[in-house]
PDB file of C-alpha atoms in Angstrom:
ATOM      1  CA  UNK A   1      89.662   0.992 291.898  1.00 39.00           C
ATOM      2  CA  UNK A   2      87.872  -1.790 293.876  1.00 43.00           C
ATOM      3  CA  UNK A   3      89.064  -5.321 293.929  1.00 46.00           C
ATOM      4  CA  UNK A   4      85.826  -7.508 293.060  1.00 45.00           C
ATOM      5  CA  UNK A   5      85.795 -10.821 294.207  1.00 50.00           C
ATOM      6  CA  UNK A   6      85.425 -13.801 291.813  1.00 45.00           C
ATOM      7  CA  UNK A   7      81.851 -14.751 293.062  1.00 50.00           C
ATOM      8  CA  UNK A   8      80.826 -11.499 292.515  1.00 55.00           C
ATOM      9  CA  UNK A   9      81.590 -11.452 288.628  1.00 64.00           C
ATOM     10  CA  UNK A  10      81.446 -15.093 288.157  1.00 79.00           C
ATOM     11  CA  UNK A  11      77.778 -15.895 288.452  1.00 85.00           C
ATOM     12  CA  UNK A  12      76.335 -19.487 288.917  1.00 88.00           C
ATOM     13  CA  UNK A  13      75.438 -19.696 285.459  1.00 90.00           C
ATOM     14  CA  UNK A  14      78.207 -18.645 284.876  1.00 91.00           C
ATOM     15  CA  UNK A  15      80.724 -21.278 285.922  1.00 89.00           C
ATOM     16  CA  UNK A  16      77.850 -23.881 285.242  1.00 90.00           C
ATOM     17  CA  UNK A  17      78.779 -23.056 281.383  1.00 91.00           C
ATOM     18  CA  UNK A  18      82.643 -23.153 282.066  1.00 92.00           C
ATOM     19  CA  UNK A  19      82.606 -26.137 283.856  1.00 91.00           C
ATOM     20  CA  UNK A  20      80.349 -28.030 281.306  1.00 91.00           C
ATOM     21  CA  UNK A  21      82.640 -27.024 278.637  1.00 92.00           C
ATOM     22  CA  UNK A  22      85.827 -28.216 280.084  1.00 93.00           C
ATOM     23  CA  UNK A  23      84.188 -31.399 280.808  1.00 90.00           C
ATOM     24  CA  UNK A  24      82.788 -31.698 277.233  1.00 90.00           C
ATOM     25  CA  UNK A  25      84.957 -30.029 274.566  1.00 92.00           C
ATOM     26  CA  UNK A  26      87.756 -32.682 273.302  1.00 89.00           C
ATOM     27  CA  UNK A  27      89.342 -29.861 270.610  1.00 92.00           C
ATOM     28  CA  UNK A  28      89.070 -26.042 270.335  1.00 95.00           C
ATOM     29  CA  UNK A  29      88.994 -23.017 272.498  1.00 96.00           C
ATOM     30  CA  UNK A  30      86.596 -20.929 275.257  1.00 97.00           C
ATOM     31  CA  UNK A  31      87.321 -17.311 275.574  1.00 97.00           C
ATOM     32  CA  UNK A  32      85.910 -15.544 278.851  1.00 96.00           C
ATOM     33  CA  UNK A  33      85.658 -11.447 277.413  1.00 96.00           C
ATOM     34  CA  UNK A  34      85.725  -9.366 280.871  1.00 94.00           C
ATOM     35  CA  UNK A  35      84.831  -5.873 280.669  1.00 92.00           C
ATOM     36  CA  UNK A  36      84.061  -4.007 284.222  1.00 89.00           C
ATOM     37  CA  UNK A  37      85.705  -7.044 286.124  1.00 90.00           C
ATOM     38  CA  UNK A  38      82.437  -9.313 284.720  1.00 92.00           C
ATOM     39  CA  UNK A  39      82.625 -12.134 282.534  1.00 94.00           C
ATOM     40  CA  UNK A  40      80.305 -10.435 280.063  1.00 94.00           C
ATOM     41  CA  UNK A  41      80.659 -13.179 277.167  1.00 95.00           C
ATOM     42  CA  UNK A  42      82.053 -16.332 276.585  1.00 95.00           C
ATOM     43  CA  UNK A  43      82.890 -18.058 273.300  1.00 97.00           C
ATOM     44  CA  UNK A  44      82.916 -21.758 272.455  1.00 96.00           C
ATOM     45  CA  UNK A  45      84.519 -22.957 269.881  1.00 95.00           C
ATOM     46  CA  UNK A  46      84.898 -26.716 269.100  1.00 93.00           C
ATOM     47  CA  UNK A  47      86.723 -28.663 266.235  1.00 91.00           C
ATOM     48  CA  UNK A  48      86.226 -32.298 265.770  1.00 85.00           C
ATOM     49  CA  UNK A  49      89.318 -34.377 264.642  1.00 80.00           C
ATOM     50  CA  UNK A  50      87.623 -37.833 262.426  1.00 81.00           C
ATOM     51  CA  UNK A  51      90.460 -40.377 263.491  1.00 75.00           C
ATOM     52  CA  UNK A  52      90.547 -44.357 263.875  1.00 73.00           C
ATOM     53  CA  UNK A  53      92.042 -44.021 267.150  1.00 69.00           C
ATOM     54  CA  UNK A  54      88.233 -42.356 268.712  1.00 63.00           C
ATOM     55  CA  UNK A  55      86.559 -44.983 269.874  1.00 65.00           C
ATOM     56  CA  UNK A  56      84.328 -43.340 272.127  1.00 65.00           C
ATOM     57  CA  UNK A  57      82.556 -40.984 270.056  1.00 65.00           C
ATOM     58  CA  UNK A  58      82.018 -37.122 270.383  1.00 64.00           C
ATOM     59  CA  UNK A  59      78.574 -36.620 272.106  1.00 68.00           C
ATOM     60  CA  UNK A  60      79.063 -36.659 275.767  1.00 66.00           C
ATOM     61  CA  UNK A  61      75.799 -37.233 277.577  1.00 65.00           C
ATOM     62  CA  UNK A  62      76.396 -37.458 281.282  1.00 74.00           C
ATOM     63  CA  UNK A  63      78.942 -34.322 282.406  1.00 75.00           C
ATOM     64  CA  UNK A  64      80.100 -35.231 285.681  1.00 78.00           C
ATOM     65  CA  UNK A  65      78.351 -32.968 288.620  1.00 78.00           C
ATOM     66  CA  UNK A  66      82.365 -32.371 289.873  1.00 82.00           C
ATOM     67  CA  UNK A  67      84.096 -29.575 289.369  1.00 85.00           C
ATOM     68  CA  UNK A  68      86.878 -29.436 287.253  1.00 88.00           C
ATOM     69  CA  UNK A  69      90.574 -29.368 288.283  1.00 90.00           C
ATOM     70  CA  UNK A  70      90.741 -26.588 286.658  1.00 89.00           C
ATOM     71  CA  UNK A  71      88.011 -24.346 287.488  1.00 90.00           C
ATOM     72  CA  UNK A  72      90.325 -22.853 290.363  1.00 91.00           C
ATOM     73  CA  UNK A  73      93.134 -21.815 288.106  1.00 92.00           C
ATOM     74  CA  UNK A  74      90.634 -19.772 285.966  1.00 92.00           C
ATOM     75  CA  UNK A  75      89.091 -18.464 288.546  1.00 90.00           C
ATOM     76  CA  UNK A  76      92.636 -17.128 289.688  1.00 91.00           C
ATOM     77  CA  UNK A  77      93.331 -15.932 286.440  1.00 92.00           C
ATOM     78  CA  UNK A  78      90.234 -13.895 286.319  1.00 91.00           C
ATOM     79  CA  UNK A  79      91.303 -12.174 289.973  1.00 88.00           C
ATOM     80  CA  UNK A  80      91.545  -8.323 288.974  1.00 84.00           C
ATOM     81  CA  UNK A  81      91.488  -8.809 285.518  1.00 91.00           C
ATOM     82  CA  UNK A  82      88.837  -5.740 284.822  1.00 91.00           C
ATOM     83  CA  UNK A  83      88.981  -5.757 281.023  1.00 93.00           C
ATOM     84  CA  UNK A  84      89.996  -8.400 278.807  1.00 96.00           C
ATOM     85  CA  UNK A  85      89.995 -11.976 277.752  1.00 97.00           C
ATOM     86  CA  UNK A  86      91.072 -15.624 278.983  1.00 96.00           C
ATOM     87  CA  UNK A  87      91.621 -17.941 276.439  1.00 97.00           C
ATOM     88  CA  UNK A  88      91.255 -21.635 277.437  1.00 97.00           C
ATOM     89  CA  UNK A  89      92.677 -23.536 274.597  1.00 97.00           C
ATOM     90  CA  UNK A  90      91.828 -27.803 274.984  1.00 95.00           C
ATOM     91  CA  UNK A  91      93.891 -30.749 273.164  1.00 93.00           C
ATOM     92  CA  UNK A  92      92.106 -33.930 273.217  1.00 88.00           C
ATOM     93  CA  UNK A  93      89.988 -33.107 276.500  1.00 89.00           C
ATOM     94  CA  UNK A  94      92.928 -31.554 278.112  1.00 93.00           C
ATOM     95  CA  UNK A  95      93.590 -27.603 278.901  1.00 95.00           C
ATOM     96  CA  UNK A  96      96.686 -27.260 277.099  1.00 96.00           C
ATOM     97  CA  UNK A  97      96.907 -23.789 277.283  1.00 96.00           C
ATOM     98  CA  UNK A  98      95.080 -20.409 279.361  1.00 96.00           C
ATOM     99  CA  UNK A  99      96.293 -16.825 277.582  1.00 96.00           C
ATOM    100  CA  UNK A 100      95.078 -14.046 279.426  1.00 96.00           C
ATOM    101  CA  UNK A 101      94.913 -10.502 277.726  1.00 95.00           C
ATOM    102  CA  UNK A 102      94.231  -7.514 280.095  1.00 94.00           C
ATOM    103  CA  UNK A 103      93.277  -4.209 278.469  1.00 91.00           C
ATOM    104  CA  UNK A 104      93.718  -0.837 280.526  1.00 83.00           C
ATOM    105  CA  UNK A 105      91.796   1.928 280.476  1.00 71.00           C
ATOM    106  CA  UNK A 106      93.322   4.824 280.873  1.00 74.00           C
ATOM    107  CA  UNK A 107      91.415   8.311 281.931  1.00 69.00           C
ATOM    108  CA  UNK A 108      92.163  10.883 279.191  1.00 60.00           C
ATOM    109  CA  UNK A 109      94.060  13.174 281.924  1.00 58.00           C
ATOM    110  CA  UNK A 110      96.603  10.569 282.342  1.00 59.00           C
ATOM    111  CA  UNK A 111     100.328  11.240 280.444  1.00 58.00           C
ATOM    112  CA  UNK A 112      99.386  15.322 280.120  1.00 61.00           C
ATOM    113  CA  UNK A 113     102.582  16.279 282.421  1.00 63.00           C
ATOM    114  CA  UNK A 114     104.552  13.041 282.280  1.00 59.00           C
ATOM    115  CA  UNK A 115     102.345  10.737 284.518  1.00 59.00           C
ATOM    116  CA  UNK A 116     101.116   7.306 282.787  1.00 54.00           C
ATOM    117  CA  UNK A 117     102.265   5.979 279.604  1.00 49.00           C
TER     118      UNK A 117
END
């Protein structure tokens, strides 16, 4: 199966969304669903902790034009994953975590005489 590059499946609009959500989301999670070695979908989902210690506020209104030190990472993680997720989850602004589930698909003449799983 063909390797496809990362600007192939990860479109300008794309990364526009990723990289506006890393800069923006203080709590919660982004999941990138890949299915054909496309990012096909992506989830946001935001919590927002109340505390004292939030000066700042939660509405961001200028997201810096930069990309974000992590964009590269994600984009590695995404390298040959062809079906599947990446799970981005952020702690107070930060990526604190990236899970990355790959799926397989197997052709139903695999594992008849002992080849595959």
């Amino acid at each position: 199966m063909e390797k496809l590059s990362s600007k192939k499946r990860l479109l300008p609009q794309v990364m526009e969304l990723i990289r506006h959500s890393l800069h923006t989301v203080k709590y919660g999670h982004l999941i990138l669903t890949v299915q054909d070695g496309y990012v096909i979908k992506m989830e946001r989902t935001e919590k927002f902790i109340f505390t004292a210690k939030n000066k700042s506020g939660y509405i961001v209104q200028d997201v810096p034009a930069r990309q974000h030190s992590f964009q590269p990472k994600i984009i590695a993680q995404l390298e040959g994953l062809m079906y599947g997720q990446l799970i981005i989850r952020i702690e107070d602004g930060k990526v604190e975590q990236i899970e990355k589930t790959e799926k397989r698909r197997i052709n139903e003449q695999e594992g008849i005489y002992g080849d595959g799983i």
